[in-house]
Structure formats: C-alpha cells, structure tokens
XYZ file of C-alpha atoms in Angstrom:
732
model
C -61.571 6.192 3.478
C -60.026 9.454 2.238
C -57.544 9.569 -0.617
C -54.830 10.628 1.817
C -55.588 7.639 4.011
C -55.404 5.287 1.054
C -52.068 6.721 -0.076
C -50.742 6.478 3.455
C -51.737 2.854 3.761
C -50.212 1.930 0.404
C -47.045 3.729 1.434
C -47.065 1.782 4.682
C -47.346 -1.479 2.761
C -44.359 -0.487 0.629
C -42.303 0.272 3.725
C -43.289 -3.062 5.276
C -42.304 -4.873 2.097
C -38.925 -3.148 1.941
C -38.187 -3.824 5.588
C -39.077 -7.492 5.256
C -36.926 -7.848 2.150
C -34.008 -6.013 3.738
C -34.238 -8.110 6.874
C -34.208 -11.262 4.757
C -31.150 -10.076 2.834
C -29.196 -9.291 5.992
C -30.133 -12.646 7.512
C -29.005 -14.525 4.405
C -25.734 -12.600 4.264
C -25.050 -13.280 7.938
C -25.445 -17.044 7.456
C -24.098 -17.372 3.911
C -20.626 -18.607 4.849
C -22.027 -21.395 7.022
C -23.451 -23.419 4.126
C -21.001 -25.498 2.132
C -20.296 -25.221 -1.568
C -22.462 -27.336 -3.818
C -21.654 -29.160 -7.025
C -22.720 -26.398 -9.433
C -21.415 -23.381 -7.554
C -17.719 -23.403 -8.523
C -18.511 -22.954 -12.206
C -21.130 -20.251 -11.602
C -18.992 -18.327 -9.136
C -15.924 -18.416 -11.368
C -17.945 -17.389 -14.433
C -19.655 -14.580 -12.549
C -16.261 -13.194 -11.543
C -15.217 -13.332 -15.203
C -18.383 -11.505 -16.212
C -17.785 -8.883 -13.527
C -14.313 -8.285 -14.948
C -15.739 -8.042 -18.478
C -18.387 -5.595 -17.326
C -15.802 -3.456 -15.561
C -13.672 -3.256 -18.682
C -16.733 -2.437 -20.773
C -17.774 0.404 -18.472
C -14.229 1.774 -18.491
C -14.428 2.191 -22.256
C -12.368 -0.794 -23.377
C -13.343 -2.753 -26.465
C -14.493 -6.114 -25.131
C -17.365 -6.969 -27.478
C -15.383 -8.631 -30.243
C -15.587 -12.378 -30.928
C -12.336 -13.145 -29.113
C -13.236 -11.178 -25.996
C -16.732 -12.656 -25.901
C -15.306 -16.152 -26.152
C -12.787 -15.373 -23.420
C -15.330 -14.073 -20.911
C -18.624 -15.640 -21.970
C -17.711 -19.075 -23.325
C -20.672 -21.311 -22.429
C -19.480 -24.570 -23.917
C -18.489 -25.990 -20.550
C -21.565 -25.243 -18.452
C -24.164 -24.453 -21.178
C -26.083 -22.086 -18.959
C -27.399 -18.705 -20.133
C -25.879 -15.366 -19.281
C -28.524 -13.420 -17.372
C -27.844 -15.099 -14.078
C -24.075 -14.806 -14.547
C -24.545 -11.091 -15.173
C -26.658 -10.753 -12.034
C -24.146 -12.728 -9.983
C -21.230 -10.754 -11.399
C -22.765 -7.325 -10.793
C -23.926 -8.083 -7.270
C -20.637 -9.654 -6.207
C -18.708 -6.694 -7.602
C -20.941 -3.913 -6.258
C -22.343 -5.365 -3.037
C -19.146 -7.265 -2.293
C -17.246 -3.975 -2.400
C -19.732 -2.295 -0.071
C -20.205 -5.093 2.449
C -17.490 -6.791 4.528
C -18.462 -10.342 3.579
C -16.536 -13.583 3.229
C -15.433 -14.615 -0.294
C -17.934 -17.471 -0.290
C -20.760 -15.104 0.614
C -19.632 -12.580 -1.997
C -20.157 -15.063 -4.816
C -23.659 -15.796 -3.537
C -24.962 -12.246 -3.110
C -26.965 -12.368 -6.351
C -29.096 -15.259 -5.163
C -29.528 -13.677 -1.749
C -30.714 -10.399 -3.262
C -33.244 -12.119 -5.522
C -34.473 -14.264 -2.628
C -35.007 -11.174 -0.494
C -37.028 -9.635 -3.322
C -39.181 -12.758 -3.464
C -39.928 -12.666 0.264
C -41.001 -9.030 0.066
C -43.086 -9.467 -3.082
C -44.798 -12.555 -1.711
C -45.715 -10.707 1.460
C -47.285 -7.801 -0.386
C -49.162 -9.960 -2.879
C -50.806 -12.086 -0.175
C -51.322 -9.268 2.323
C -53.121 -7.245 -0.322
C -56.069 -9.642 -0.306
C -55.882 -11.641 2.909
C -54.283 -9.235 5.370
C -50.889 -8.595 6.932
C -50.966 -11.715 9.078
C -51.588 -13.960 6.073
C -48.864 -12.182 4.114
C -46.432 -12.662 6.968
C -47.251 -16.354 7.242
C -46.717 -16.784 3.494
C -43.438 -14.869 3.261
C -41.791 -15.923 6.511
C -43.226 -19.425 6.218
C -41.497 -19.874 2.855
C -38.257 -18.445 4.224
C -38.403 -20.981 7.058
C -38.829 -24.016 4.834
C -35.367 -25.514 5.503
C -34.687 -26.633 1.954
C -35.873 -23.357 0.451
C -33.924 -21.445 3.096
C -30.728 -23.256 2.143
C -31.200 -22.804 -1.604
C -31.678 -19.070 -1.038
C -27.982 -18.914 -0.086
C -26.493 -20.714 -3.078
C -24.891 -19.340 -6.225
C -26.956 -21.673 -8.378
C -29.910 -21.310 -10.726
C -32.752 -22.726 -8.675
C -33.561 -19.951 -6.193
C -33.129 -17.203 -8.833
C -35.567 -18.883 -11.232
C -37.973 -19.313 -8.322
C -37.940 -15.527 -7.841
C -37.955 -14.443 -11.473
C -40.694 -16.828 -12.574
C -42.984 -15.852 -9.682
C -42.406 -12.144 -10.336
C -43.227 -12.668 -14.018
C -46.539 -14.258 -13.087
C -47.326 -11.397 -10.707
C -46.594 -8.887 -13.468
C -49.118 -10.613 -15.725
C -51.666 -10.549 -12.916
C -51.079 -6.810 -12.483
C -51.493 -6.297 -16.230
C -54.812 -8.141 -16.178
C -56.102 -6.196 -13.213
C -54.947 -2.693 -14.172
C -54.754 -2.862 -17.953
C -51.537 -0.843 -17.821
C -48.955 -1.309 -20.544
C -46.104 -1.003 -18.067
C -47.033 -4.333 -16.497
C -47.217 -6.050 -19.881
C -43.749 -4.742 -20.729
C -42.481 -5.761 -17.297
C -43.864 -9.267 -17.802
C -41.999 -9.629 -21.101
C -38.721 -8.378 -19.668
C -39.006 -10.558 -16.571
C -39.813 -13.532 -18.764
C -36.633 -12.853 -20.716
C -34.595 -12.671 -17.532
C -36.159 -15.977 -16.507
C -35.244 -17.508 -19.857
C -31.720 -16.269 -19.270
C -31.605 -18.080 -15.948
C -33.027 -21.590 -16.340
C -35.257 -23.687 -18.568
C -38.038 -23.784 -15.964
C -39.035 -20.429 -17.434
C -40.672 -22.165 -20.388
C -43.495 -23.157 -18.049
C -44.445 -19.538 -17.360
C -46.679 -19.149 -20.453
C -48.461 -22.341 -19.428
C -49.400 -20.598 -16.186
C -50.436 -17.132 -17.304
C -52.021 -17.647 -20.722
C -54.618 -20.278 -19.686
C -55.368 -18.197 -16.593
C -56.066 -15.132 -18.734
C -58.393 -17.261 -20.852
C -60.297 -18.463 -17.794
C -60.870 -14.955 -16.471
C -61.584 -13.754 -20.022
C -59.047 -11.000 -20.290
C -58.761 -11.366 -24.055
C -57.031 -8.083 -24.744
C -54.494 -8.659 -21.992
C -54.030 -12.197 -23.289
C -53.034 -10.974 -26.743
C -50.666 -8.302 -25.513
C -49.121 -10.609 -22.935
C -48.481 -13.337 -25.495
C -46.853 -10.791 -27.799
C -44.738 -9.386 -24.981
C -43.503 -12.807 -23.910
C -42.753 -13.808 -27.494
C -40.905 -10.605 -28.436
C -39.416 -9.049 -25.325
C -38.469 -12.391 -23.795
C -35.958 -13.439 -26.485
C -34.690 -9.851 -26.758
C -33.938 -9.792 -23.041
C -32.097 -13.113 -23.297
C -30.009 -11.943 -26.227
C -29.111 -8.627 -24.638
C -27.891 -10.260 -21.428
C -26.053 -13.209 -23.006
C -23.253 -11.946 -25.284
C -22.303 -15.530 -26.119
C -25.236 -15.484 -28.552
C -24.053 -12.338 -30.322
C -21.912 -14.450 -32.653
C -22.893 -17.743 -34.312
C -26.296 -17.202 -32.744
C -28.204 -20.072 -34.300
C -25.462 -22.660 -33.817
C -24.847 -21.701 -30.201
C -28.535 -21.540 -29.313
C -29.044 -24.967 -30.884
C -26.082 -26.342 -28.966
C -27.564 -24.984 -25.745
C -30.929 -26.678 -26.236
C -29.419 -29.957 -27.427
C -27.139 -30.072 -24.401
C -30.096 -29.988 -22.039
C -32.239 -32.305 -24.131
C -29.448 -34.889 -24.067
C -28.327 -34.228 -20.511
C -27.065 -37.320 -18.755
C -29.250 -38.819 -16.069
C -28.308 -38.248 -12.451
C -29.062 -41.231 -10.242
C -31.002 -40.736 -7.046
C -31.940 -42.917 -4.099
C -35.686 -42.972 -3.597
C -37.788 -45.347 -1.519
C -34.986 -47.866 -1.181
C -33.877 -47.970 -4.795
C -31.370 -46.162 -6.952
C -33.066 -44.738 -10.015
C -31.775 -43.115 -13.152
C -35.269 -41.720 -13.657
C -37.333 -41.780 -10.507
C -41.056 -42.630 -10.782
C -43.710 -40.014 -11.456
C -44.585 -39.540 -7.800
C -41.088 -38.381 -6.825
C -41.947 -34.663 -6.957
C -45.168 -34.710 -4.888
C -43.705 -37.162 -2.373
C -40.556 -35.085 -1.924
C -42.648 -31.932 -1.567
C -44.712 -33.655 1.105
C -41.652 -35.074 2.859
C -39.588 -31.874 2.948
C -42.164 -29.169 3.735
C -42.894 -28.332 7.382
C -46.187 -30.050 8.292
C -48.061 -26.939 9.397
C -47.324 -25.165 6.111
C -48.597 -28.207 4.234
C -51.799 -28.246 6.251
C -52.438 -24.535 5.763
C -51.710 -24.817 2.043
C -54.277 -27.607 1.768
C -56.827 -25.390 3.507
C -55.882 -22.578 1.149
C -56.417 -24.720 -1.929
C -59.790 -25.818 -0.599
C -60.817 -22.215 0.091
C -59.718 -20.993 -3.340
C -61.457 -23.794 -5.221
C -64.614 -23.322 -3.173
C -64.577 -19.583 -3.790
C -63.872 -19.867 -7.515
C -66.885 -22.108 -8.018
C -69.145 -19.161 -7.166
C -67.357 -16.603 -9.347
C -68.925 -15.442 -12.594
C -65.964 -14.703 -14.860
C -66.864 -11.829 -17.176
C -65.056 -10.239 -20.100
C -64.946 -6.638 -18.844
C -62.211 -4.064 -19.044
C -60.638 -3.201 -15.715
C -62.544 -0.353 -14.111
C -61.025 2.786 -12.762
C -60.821 1.543 -9.239
C -58.826 -1.502 -10.395
C -55.916 0.773 -11.155
C -54.087 0.258 -7.898
C -50.748 -1.553 -7.918
C -50.665 -5.306 -7.528
C -51.695 -6.247 -4.025
C -53.550 -2.971 -3.374
C -57.346 -2.809 -3.143
C -59.802 -0.442 -4.696
C -61.073 2.524 -2.689
C -64.641 1.242 -2.887
C -63.795 -2.000 -1.143
C -61.003 -0.864 1.179
C -63.048 -0.796 4.359
C -64.886 -3.973 3.463
C -62.023 -6.190 2.329
C -59.403 -5.184 4.881
C -59.183 -8.351 6.936
C -57.004 -6.596 9.462
C -59.712 -4.135 10.571
C -62.334 -5.272 13.014
C -65.948 -4.412 13.453
C -66.745 -2.597 16.648
C -67.517 -4.905 19.534
C -67.868 -8.018 17.383
C -64.209 -8.926 17.124
C -64.651 -9.979 13.492
C -62.847 -8.911 10.332
C -64.848 -6.495 8.243
C -64.740 -8.832 5.284
C -66.907 -11.213 7.321
C -69.929 -9.059 6.494
C -71.717 -8.927 3.142
C -72.115 -5.374 1.852
C -73.938 -3.426 -0.771
C -70.837 -3.528 -2.941
C -70.788 -7.314 -2.921
C -67.134 -7.362 -1.912
C -67.364 -10.209 0.540
C -66.821 -13.786 -0.429
C -69.801 -14.543 1.792
C -72.189 -12.591 -0.416
C -75.034 -14.494 -1.981
C -74.388 -12.862 -5.371
C -71.530 -14.149 -7.524
C -68.726 -11.564 -7.646
C -67.890 -9.964 -10.979
C -65.323 -7.464 -12.158
C -67.759 -4.580 -12.088
C -67.391 -1.705 -9.627
C -63.781 -2.625 -8.869
C -64.846 -5.789 -7.114
C -61.878 -6.857 -4.983
C -63.557 -10.173 -4.183
C -63.475 -10.985 -7.880
C -59.764 -10.282 -8.112
C -59.116 -12.136 -4.902
C -60.730 -15.197 -6.459
C -58.791 -14.677 -9.686
C -55.499 -14.353 -7.843
C -56.241 -17.438 -5.757
C -56.949 -19.363 -8.941
C -53.622 -18.166 -10.346
C -51.819 -19.458 -7.258
C -53.372 -22.911 -7.466
C -52.802 -23.182 -11.202
C -49.214 -21.957 -10.866
C -48.466 -24.601 -8.264
C -49.906 -27.331 -10.484
C -48.002 -26.241 -13.590
C -44.700 -25.985 -11.725
C -44.863 -29.485 -10.286
C -46.597 -31.346 -13.132
C -43.611 -31.416 -15.549
C -41.497 -33.147 -12.903
C -44.085 -35.919 -12.825
C -43.634 -36.764 -16.505
C -41.902 -40.093 -17.270
C -39.130 -38.402 -19.247
C -38.474 -35.609 -16.740
C -35.281 -35.663 -14.669
C -35.966 -36.289 -11.005
C -33.093 -35.989 -8.576
C -31.479 -33.738 -5.958
C -34.480 -33.416 -3.706
C -36.794 -30.510 -4.524
C -34.205 -28.499 -6.437
C -35.578 -29.033 -9.932
C -39.089 -27.923 -9.001
C -38.189 -25.276 -6.431
C -40.464 -22.657 -8.121
C -43.480 -24.489 -6.703
C -42.805 -23.246 -3.178
C -43.817 -19.566 -3.482
C -47.237 -20.760 -4.638
C -47.445 -23.299 -1.844
C -46.441 -20.654 0.703
C -48.958 -18.147 -0.676
C -51.720 -20.728 -0.416
C -50.611 -21.417 3.152
C -51.176 -17.722 3.785
C -54.674 -18.062 2.340
C -55.285 -21.066 4.560
C -54.082 -19.119 7.569
C -56.563 -16.330 6.784
C -59.397 -18.863 6.704
C -58.327 -20.639 9.897
C -57.622 -17.461 11.856
C -60.962 -15.969 10.872
C -62.820 -19.049 12.087
C -60.785 -19.059 15.294
C -61.555 -15.407 15.957
C -65.248 -15.940 15.294
C -65.440 -18.878 17.677
C -63.241 -17.480 20.436
C -64.523 -13.903 20.408
C -67.875 -15.027 21.780
C -66.172 -16.526 24.824
C -63.265 -14.196 25.582
C -63.758 -11.196 23.330
C -65.448 -9.042 25.970
C -62.901 -9.813 28.693
C -59.674 -9.210 26.725
C -58.910 -5.862 25.130
C -58.013 -6.057 21.429
C -58.664 -9.771 21.636
C -58.884 -10.468 17.869
C -55.541 -8.826 17.173
C -53.857 -10.629 20.046
C -55.261 -13.949 18.912
C -54.114 -13.306 15.367
C -50.588 -12.533 16.592
C -50.611 -15.726 18.648
C -51.687 -17.737 15.618
C -48.938 -16.210 13.478
C -46.366 -17.165 16.095
C -47.828 -20.671 16.287
C -47.129 -21.069 12.569
C -43.744 -19.366 12.418
C -42.096 -20.865 15.509
C -42.158 -24.499 14.254
C -40.548 -23.341 11.016
C -37.933 -21.456 12.986
C -37.222 -24.604 14.983
C -36.945 -26.658 11.782
C -34.399 -24.262 10.296
C -32.514 -23.988 13.579
C -32.249 -27.752 13.975
C -31.196 -28.443 10.388
C -28.996 -25.440 9.550
C -26.531 -25.505 7.835
C -27.629 -28.874 6.450
C -31.076 -27.737 5.323
C -30.888 -29.727 2.100
C -30.948 -32.862 4.258
C -34.115 -31.811 6.081
C -37.102 -34.143 6.168
C -40.248 -33.315 8.071
C -41.542 -35.060 11.154
C -44.311 -36.576 9.037
C -41.834 -39.217 7.896
C -39.724 -39.239 11.044
C -37.149 -36.599 10.153
C -33.837 -37.455 8.443
C -33.506 -40.739 10.329
C -36.993 -41.794 9.299
C -36.250 -40.794 5.720
C -33.174 -43.018 5.630
C -35.212 -45.916 6.979
C -37.621 -45.328 4.091
C -34.717 -45.428 1.653
C -34.459 -41.717 0.888
C -31.280 -39.801 0.115
C -29.579 -38.336 3.212
C -27.685 -35.690 1.242
C -26.805 -35.073 -2.370
C -25.165 -31.811 -3.447
C -21.866 -31.731 -1.604
C -22.591 -29.058 1.001
C -21.572 -31.444 3.784
C -17.966 -31.539 2.537
C -17.520 -28.240 4.390
C -17.768 -30.107 7.696
C -15.046 -32.516 6.571
C -12.853 -29.594 5.510
C -13.221 -28.053 8.956
C -12.143 -31.296 10.616
C -9.189 -31.697 8.248
C -8.038 -28.151 8.949
C -7.839 -29.016 12.635
C -6.542 -32.574 12.498
C -4.851 -33.489 9.212
C -1.101 -33.949 9.082
C 1.111 -31.568 7.178
C 1.007 -31.946 3.375
C -1.570 -34.713 3.651
C -3.463 -35.933 0.592
C -7.248 -35.761 0.829
C -9.176 -38.049 -1.518
C -12.739 -36.981 -2.384
C -15.225 -39.712 -3.246
C -16.794 -38.054 -6.318
C -14.371 -36.413 -8.721
C -16.780 -33.572 -9.481
C -16.828 -32.510 -5.847
C -13.046 -32.232 -5.748
C -13.469 -28.890 -7.520
C -15.638 -27.627 -4.671
C -13.088 -28.727 -2.090
C -10.277 -27.063 -4.040
C -12.302 -23.842 -4.169
C -12.294 -23.829 -0.367
C -8.519 -23.501 -0.601
C -8.782 -20.626 -3.065
C -11.164 -18.861 -0.672
C -8.887 -19.376 2.319
C -11.256 -21.819 4.003
C -8.957 -24.854 3.711
C -5.299 -25.302 4.561
C -3.103 -24.765 1.537
C -0.679 -27.547 2.450
C -3.395 -30.164 1.931
C -3.544 -31.835 -1.467
C -6.935 -32.735 -2.951
C -7.274 -35.778 -5.202
C -10.015 -37.912 -6.719
C -10.447 -40.954 -8.920
C -9.665 -44.632 -8.424
C -6.013 -44.293 -9.414
C -5.360 -41.721 -6.708
C -7.079 -43.648 -3.926
C -4.094 -45.791 -2.806
C -2.034 -42.648 -2.182
C -4.652 -40.960 0.007
C -3.981 -40.065 3.621
C -7.651 -39.279 4.192
C -10.745 -40.477 2.361
C -13.780 -38.177 2.384
C -17.113 -39.760 1.446
C -20.459 -38.028 1.083
C -23.418 -40.140 2.178
C -25.127 -40.310 -1.179
C -25.629 -44.037 -1.854
C -26.230 -43.591 -5.581
C -22.706 -42.176 -5.958
C -20.905 -44.560 -3.645
C -19.004 -47.436 -5.223
C -19.285 -50.852 -3.575
C -15.930 -50.224 -1.932
C -17.224 -46.989 -0.413
C -20.421 -48.764 0.606
C -18.413 -51.423 2.420
C -16.111 -48.843 3.956
C -18.997 -46.775 5.302
C -20.895 -49.806 6.544
C -18.029 -51.685 8.180
C -15.346 -49.237 9.234
C -15.206 -46.669 11.978
C -14.554 -43.200 10.556
C -12.175 -40.681 11.992
C -14.980 -38.145 11.756
C -18.631 -38.052 10.739
C -21.006 -35.103 10.504
C -24.535 -36.148 11.429
C -28.038 -34.741 11.317
C -30.632 -36.485 13.473
C -28.145 -39.322 13.881
C -27.737 -39.786 10.120
C -24.200 -39.434 8.727
C -23.897 -36.821 5.991
C -20.150 -37.122 5.365
C -17.353 -39.334 6.666
C -13.595 -38.945 6.909
C -11.690 -42.252 6.893
C -7.953 -42.837 7.180
C -6.346 -43.734 3.885
C -4.285 -46.646 5.230
C -7.033 -49.272 5.328
C -5.788 -52.354 3.434
C -9.059 -52.409 1.521
C -8.190 -48.935 0.235
C -4.474 -49.201 -0.318
C -4.331 -52.703 -1.743
C -7.604 -53.087 -3.606
C -9.022 -49.775 -4.825
C -11.155 -51.521 -7.385
C -12.686 -54.060 -5.030
C -16.294 -54.834 -5.753
C -16.388 -52.823 -8.944
C -15.646 -49.590 -10.688
C -16.951 -46.155 -9.850
C -20.054 -46.603 -11.946
C -21.235 -49.672 -10.061
C -24.473 -49.322 -8.196
C -25.915 -46.991 -10.825
C -28.128 -49.565 -12.493
C -31.862 -49.241 -12.005
C -32.947 -50.633 -8.638
C -29.393 -51.171 -7.365
C -29.274 -50.888 -3.592
C -32.958 -51.672 -3.584
C -33.475 -54.733 -5.743
C -34.373 -58.035 -4.159
C -30.868 -59.393 -4.666
C -28.811 -56.376 -3.702
C -25.593 -56.421 -5.664
C -26.932 -59.553 -7.275
C -28.952 -58.020 -10.085
C -28.471 -59.502 -13.496
C -25.862 -57.120 -14.790
C -24.484 -55.645 -11.582
C -20.718 -55.634 -11.769
C -20.888 -57.724 -14.934
C -22.177 -61.082 -13.717
C -25.695 -62.450 -13.591
C -25.593 -63.376 -9.931
C -22.709 -61.285 -8.677
C -22.329 -61.668 -4.922
C -25.223 -64.063 -5.049
C -23.920 -66.988 -7.094
C -22.601 -70.134 -5.487
C -18.987 -69.160 -6.118
C -19.444 -65.434 -5.468
C -16.647 -63.358 -7.004
C -14.783 -66.580 -7.514
C -16.135 -67.816 -10.817
C -13.611 -68.080 -13.644
C -15.070 -65.292 -15.700
C -16.142 -62.988 -12.866
C -15.645 -59.429 -14.105
C -14.086 -60.879 -17.241
C -10.792 -62.250 -15.886
C -9.738 -65.536 -14.370
C -7.819 -63.890 -11.564
C -10.109 -60.870 -11.120
C -9.110 -58.488 -8.360
C -5.740 -60.149 -8.001
C -4.148 -63.520 -7.471
C -5.941 -66.532 -6.161
C -5.183 -65.600 -2.591
C -6.200 -61.920 -2.937
C -7.250 -60.429 0.358
C -6.354 -63.600 2.153
C -9.098 -65.869 0.838
C -7.894 -69.085 -0.774
C -10.437 -69.050 -3.576
C -10.767 -65.256 -3.865
C -13.861 -64.422 -1.906
C -15.412 -67.670 -2.970
C -13.937 -70.199 -0.558
C -16.327 -72.396 1.259
C -15.471 -70.976 4.666
C -15.106 -67.323 3.599
C -15.686 -65.131 6.663
C -16.774 -68.227 8.517
C -19.851 -68.926 6.445
C -20.417 -71.857 4.122
C -22.492 -69.839 1.697
C -20.736 -66.593 0.976
C -22.698 -63.543 2.073
C -25.601 -65.772 2.957
C -24.801 -67.652 6.167
C -26.769 -66.989 9.290
C -23.791 -65.979 11.381
C -21.879 -64.066 8.703
C -20.176 -61.075 10.325
C -21.934 -61.946 13.535
C -25.400 -60.990 12.384
C -28.016 -63.585 11.706
C -29.442 -61.984 8.619
C -26.628 -59.649 7.659
C -26.438 -59.073 3.937
C -29.123 -61.678 3.367
C -32.201 -59.485 3.392
C -34.006 -58.048 0.378
C -32.230 -54.743 0.758
C -28.685 -55.775 1.650
C -26.535 -52.790 2.506
C -29.746 -50.768 2.460
C -31.290 -51.847 5.735
C -32.954 -49.364 7.978
C -29.945 -48.872 10.204
C -27.227 -49.071 7.562
C -24.542 -46.441 8.038
C -26.214 -45.414 11.303
C -23.992 -47.050 13.902
C -20.441 -48.236 14.322
C -21.612 -51.795 14.732
C -23.655 -51.740 11.507
C -24.358 -55.242 10.203
C -23.771 -56.626 13.672
C -20.035 -56.157 14.138
C -19.289 -54.852 17.629
C -16.056 -53.275 16.475
C -16.218 -51.820 12.967
C -13.439 -53.086 10.729
C -12.463 -55.751 13.297
C -11.146 -59.228 12.563
C -12.717 -61.159 9.714
C -14.090 -57.989 8.125
C -15.519 -58.414 4.702
C -12.990 -58.508 1.875
C -10.210 -57.232 4.137
C -8.562 -59.887 6.227
C -7.477 -60.200 9.828
C -6.666 -56.517 10.488
C -8.498 -54.020 8.371
C -7.164 -50.911 10.038
C -3.512 -51.733 9.605
C -0.755 -51.094 12.076
C-alpha cells in the first residue's frame, strides 16, 4: 500500500473515532436528566461549581491562591477526594454548560460524559487497529450498552472518570513500548497523575503496566515508564489539587488515613447483609450484571489471547522503524496482511487468515517476534495487556479487607478490558463464521463476507440496546437474564437498588400528587441532600419540605423508602412488606422506591418500633437462619424469636420498652399469648394468614418479599390484625 493510502486510512480511523466519541457524548447529554441523583453527586457537583468560580476569578486576574482562598474553594475535609476530577467537572460545566442548552442536572455531569465519550472512541480505535472495525465497534458500543456502565457514564461521580483515565494511561504505556517515543512516556505519567487526582483505583495502574513491560522485555521502556509514573504522577496531582499547596504533608496524610479508615457500607448479597461481602462478590456481580453475549465473547477473547500468547517468543528488541505508527495503527509491511476488514478475492476470507512471508499471521508456524515491525507480535502483546489489566482491576476487590458494595461501582475500570476482549472474541467468531458460511453462500451473495459481518455486529449490539432500553433510567438495577433479571436477582437475595437514583421517580410523583406544603420524609438521611438538590435545580416543588431521621418521622406527610434492605430499619421493612404504598416505581416487577402516607399509626405513634436506624446492619442480618433473631440483633439474644418476643423485662434495656404495657394494643406488648392470633409469636402456622409466614430461614427475605401487595399472605396490605399495628393500620 502506498504512503498516501496509509495516511488516508489512518486519517479515516481518526475521523471514525471522533464521530463515535461525539455521538456518544450527544447521546449521554440527551439522556442525562433522566437519571436520578446519586448519593455522592451533591457534594461533587457543589464542589465543582465552587472550583469553576475559583478558576474564573483566577483567570480574571484576581488573587485567589492564598491560604484563605484555597480553604474557601478547595477545602477537602468533608469529602476527602482529590482535586483533579473537581477541576474537570468545574471546567466542563462552566464551558460546555454555557455553550449547550442543557438542564442543570446535566450541566453538573458534563465532565463525566465527556470522559466517557473519550473512552468509547479510544476503545474503538485500540481494538479496531488489530482486529478490524467490526471488532472495534463491538467493543466500544458493547461497553456503552452495558446498562450499569451506561448509567455510570452519566453521573458526576468518580467511577466512570477513573475508568477512562486509568485505561488511557495503560494505552499510553502500550504506545510507549511499541513506538519508543518519549511523548507517550510523558503522556503516561501525566495521565497517571490525573488518575491519582481522581480516585484511589489509580494505584493499580503500575501493577498492570510494569509487569507487562517485564513480560515483553521492554527494559528501557520499563525504566522510563516507572520514572515517569513516579515523578510526573505526583506533580500532576499537586498541580491540580490546590488543597495540597499548604500543609501538604498533613493534608495528604489525612486524605490517605480517611480512606484507610473508611466506614464499611453494608450490602445485601446472596440473601445476607454484609459489612464486608465475601471474596467472590466482584466476579459474581460482574457475571450477573454484564449482558450474556458480551460475557460469552469476552470468554472467547480471553481464550484466543492466551492461546496466541503461548506461541509468542518475547524478545528484547528496540521497536523498529515500522513500529512508529500511533497506537492502534499497523506497520506498512503488515497492512495488507493484518487488515481483517479486507477480503481475499473470491475466497471470502480476511487477509489475515493466510500465512505470509512476513510472518504476520497468527496462523503462521513460526513464533512471531518484534522484528520487521511484526504486527502479530504486538497484537499478542496488546491482547496480553488486556487480559492482565482485567485481572488486576478485579483482583483487589476479591481481597478479604477490600470494600465490596454498590454493585460494580468500585471495580468499574474492569469493563473496558472486558469489552475489548469481547471485541477480540467477536473477531474470532466472525472469522470462523465467514469461513464456514462462505463455502455455502459466498458465490451466490455479492459481498457476502461483509454482509455477514454486519449481521453479526447487529446480532451483538441489538441485545445490548434492548437491555439498556428496558432498564433505563434504572440501569444500576440491571441484572442479566442469566440470573433471571432483576426479579431473579431479588429471589437470589441480591440488592435491587442502592445509590438513590430511584428517588427521582418518587419526586416526580410527589410533584404531581403531594398536598401543598407537605413534609416528605426520606428513609436515609444522606439521601435527603440529593432530594433537596432537586429543589435547587427546579426539579421538585419548592413548597415541599424534606426531612429525615427518626425524630422527624412522626411529622411526615409522605414517607419515601428506597428498596435497599441493608439500609431499611425493621420499621421500614415491616412497612414495605405489609402496607400498600401510594406509589412504587418498579423494574421487572421489583420495587425500587416506595411512597407511603405518613399517617400510618405504626409511623406516627411508634417511630422506633423494632429498633433504631442501625438495626439490620449486623453480619448476616436479613439472611441468618433466625432472621431478626440473631444473637445481638436489636440487643437481645433471641429477639423476635424468644418465647416472650419483645415482651421480656429487659428487652432493649427497659421494662416498658416501646411504650406502656398495652403499646400498640397488645396486652403484654407484642408478647401476649394470642398476639395476632398465634400462640407462638411470629411462629404460628396461621400467623397473618400465611402458613409459614415469618417462620422460614429467611424471614422478611423470602423470594417474593416486597413483590406484591399481599406479601406474607395478607390479601389486603395493612389490613386488620397487621403486625405491630392494631385493628386499623391505615388510620381514618
């Protein structure tokens, strides 16, 4: 191929990459306002607006770099998150928000959307460079259409940005190894610093690139890369985080100690509530939340890469002249051979199906080396980097001490590698399909291989499109069909939702139906900030009053509860299980959020029934054999399971706990012999009209809990004789 042809093709790849990235950005912007605020976003959005103001004053010539101004605009003591991402969020919201007519919620999220669009484009070019356009498209669009990844790409949080920055850092190191150019080594150091300034996941990057450089024996690149990461990384963090400009050592130490001592966040997993989920949480959640076809193709990709790497002879050679193309581009020598998009005349096969004199094909009998600009060698090296990167990104989340909660959020950087390997798997599968089908139909159908490849791409992309379409805007509640979707996940004891995005649905209902000046009580105090931010953004009626906490519950007109069992007190558990809500937002039949009226007697008269807000956070609560009867649950050895349940003298430390002897209408306070018509409290066959209600191993955690109005067997939720309530639970 001529030099002009090579330049033209590289230019075409750049245009394709830009178009794909731009299309992704526009799509994210168009849907950004549809996804609700999450727990972390209020602090990041507010801080990014502060940073944008600081940056504007700095650029206008004002003196804003003194200790007082830095503390005013960059104080990190509340959130203890670095400044790079706040700077990115602030700049994008100020610049792009001024140029684009977007909603306030979308404006605060533009930084994440821009970085996510960059990732989609970069992933496409990296994969297409070795395995063809179709494989690159499957990788990039396939990742975009993973519902959980898709949703995170909208959020003003740290997880999607670190996914982009860490992957781009790894690609920069790959480019440095292949080309030997100093610019890529410098870029790797700077990108590593930006990653450090975003989230602690960045500390895993050296564990990916340095061992990989050792395996492929790029010793010189190894030394320079290590130096770049060690020097330029911290410099980039310091230059983008002014909070460290004063009292540097003390503030940096405080930052690390905060995260080392971070409180545990409980999660519901396989029928239990865990403070620290077991080691298999990360791989199981990856399996359960990735579209099945992408998982299958990724498995094929891993197999192909491992098989190919076994035949590679890694040699310690300097990159040759024809390795000087940008990352993802191929050498001139191997262009015609390795281009999997071009077809041999009449055969209907990719050109890389044939061994050649240059030994560029993976089918060659000679082991590929780095000599003569061997693209097959670098294809094997890049495949190895993808597999190793996926392993390193998920392995830390499998450690006993590692936090494990909030779905796939904490190990989100694994998904670009998984998607890239799915692209590799697609290249393998499509090649075999073309080989087998061309013999039968190749002569009858013009351009048959290309048409078949397009059909295969659509066969991969359309299921992902359906998954996003069916789950949006609740993509963080998506579970794949391999475990039965969200309803199957709940039956397995998984978390229906977790990060507060579903409160947006409740806000929409309240805007339409709540009375004037009503008080809205939010189940978790931390999420009240998100709901209040809706008011500041004009998305919630300003006459509504938002409250939280046990003391405020009796005054509530409406009670909003997110379906996250690990954060639901026993009172909220009983309310959700026994009472008919005014409104519920559902996905696949599973409630994500409820709105209850605030005049239930169980709310107004006994806000502390069944325990304080921290109940149900002990290990195995909601999943232990004696649900709510574990040794220390609610402060008694056999709470709710002892003979005189909740009626013993010292229950919860007071003789008349939860009120007088006749509290809630039971003569012996929930411990009378005939309580709710059952001789053995919470254990009789006909209790609440269900033979085994609340008497199974996973009481209040059964497969259909929270899934129907007649949960636990009551035909009319909150009807007569309801648990802990009395003859009329709904009031007048």
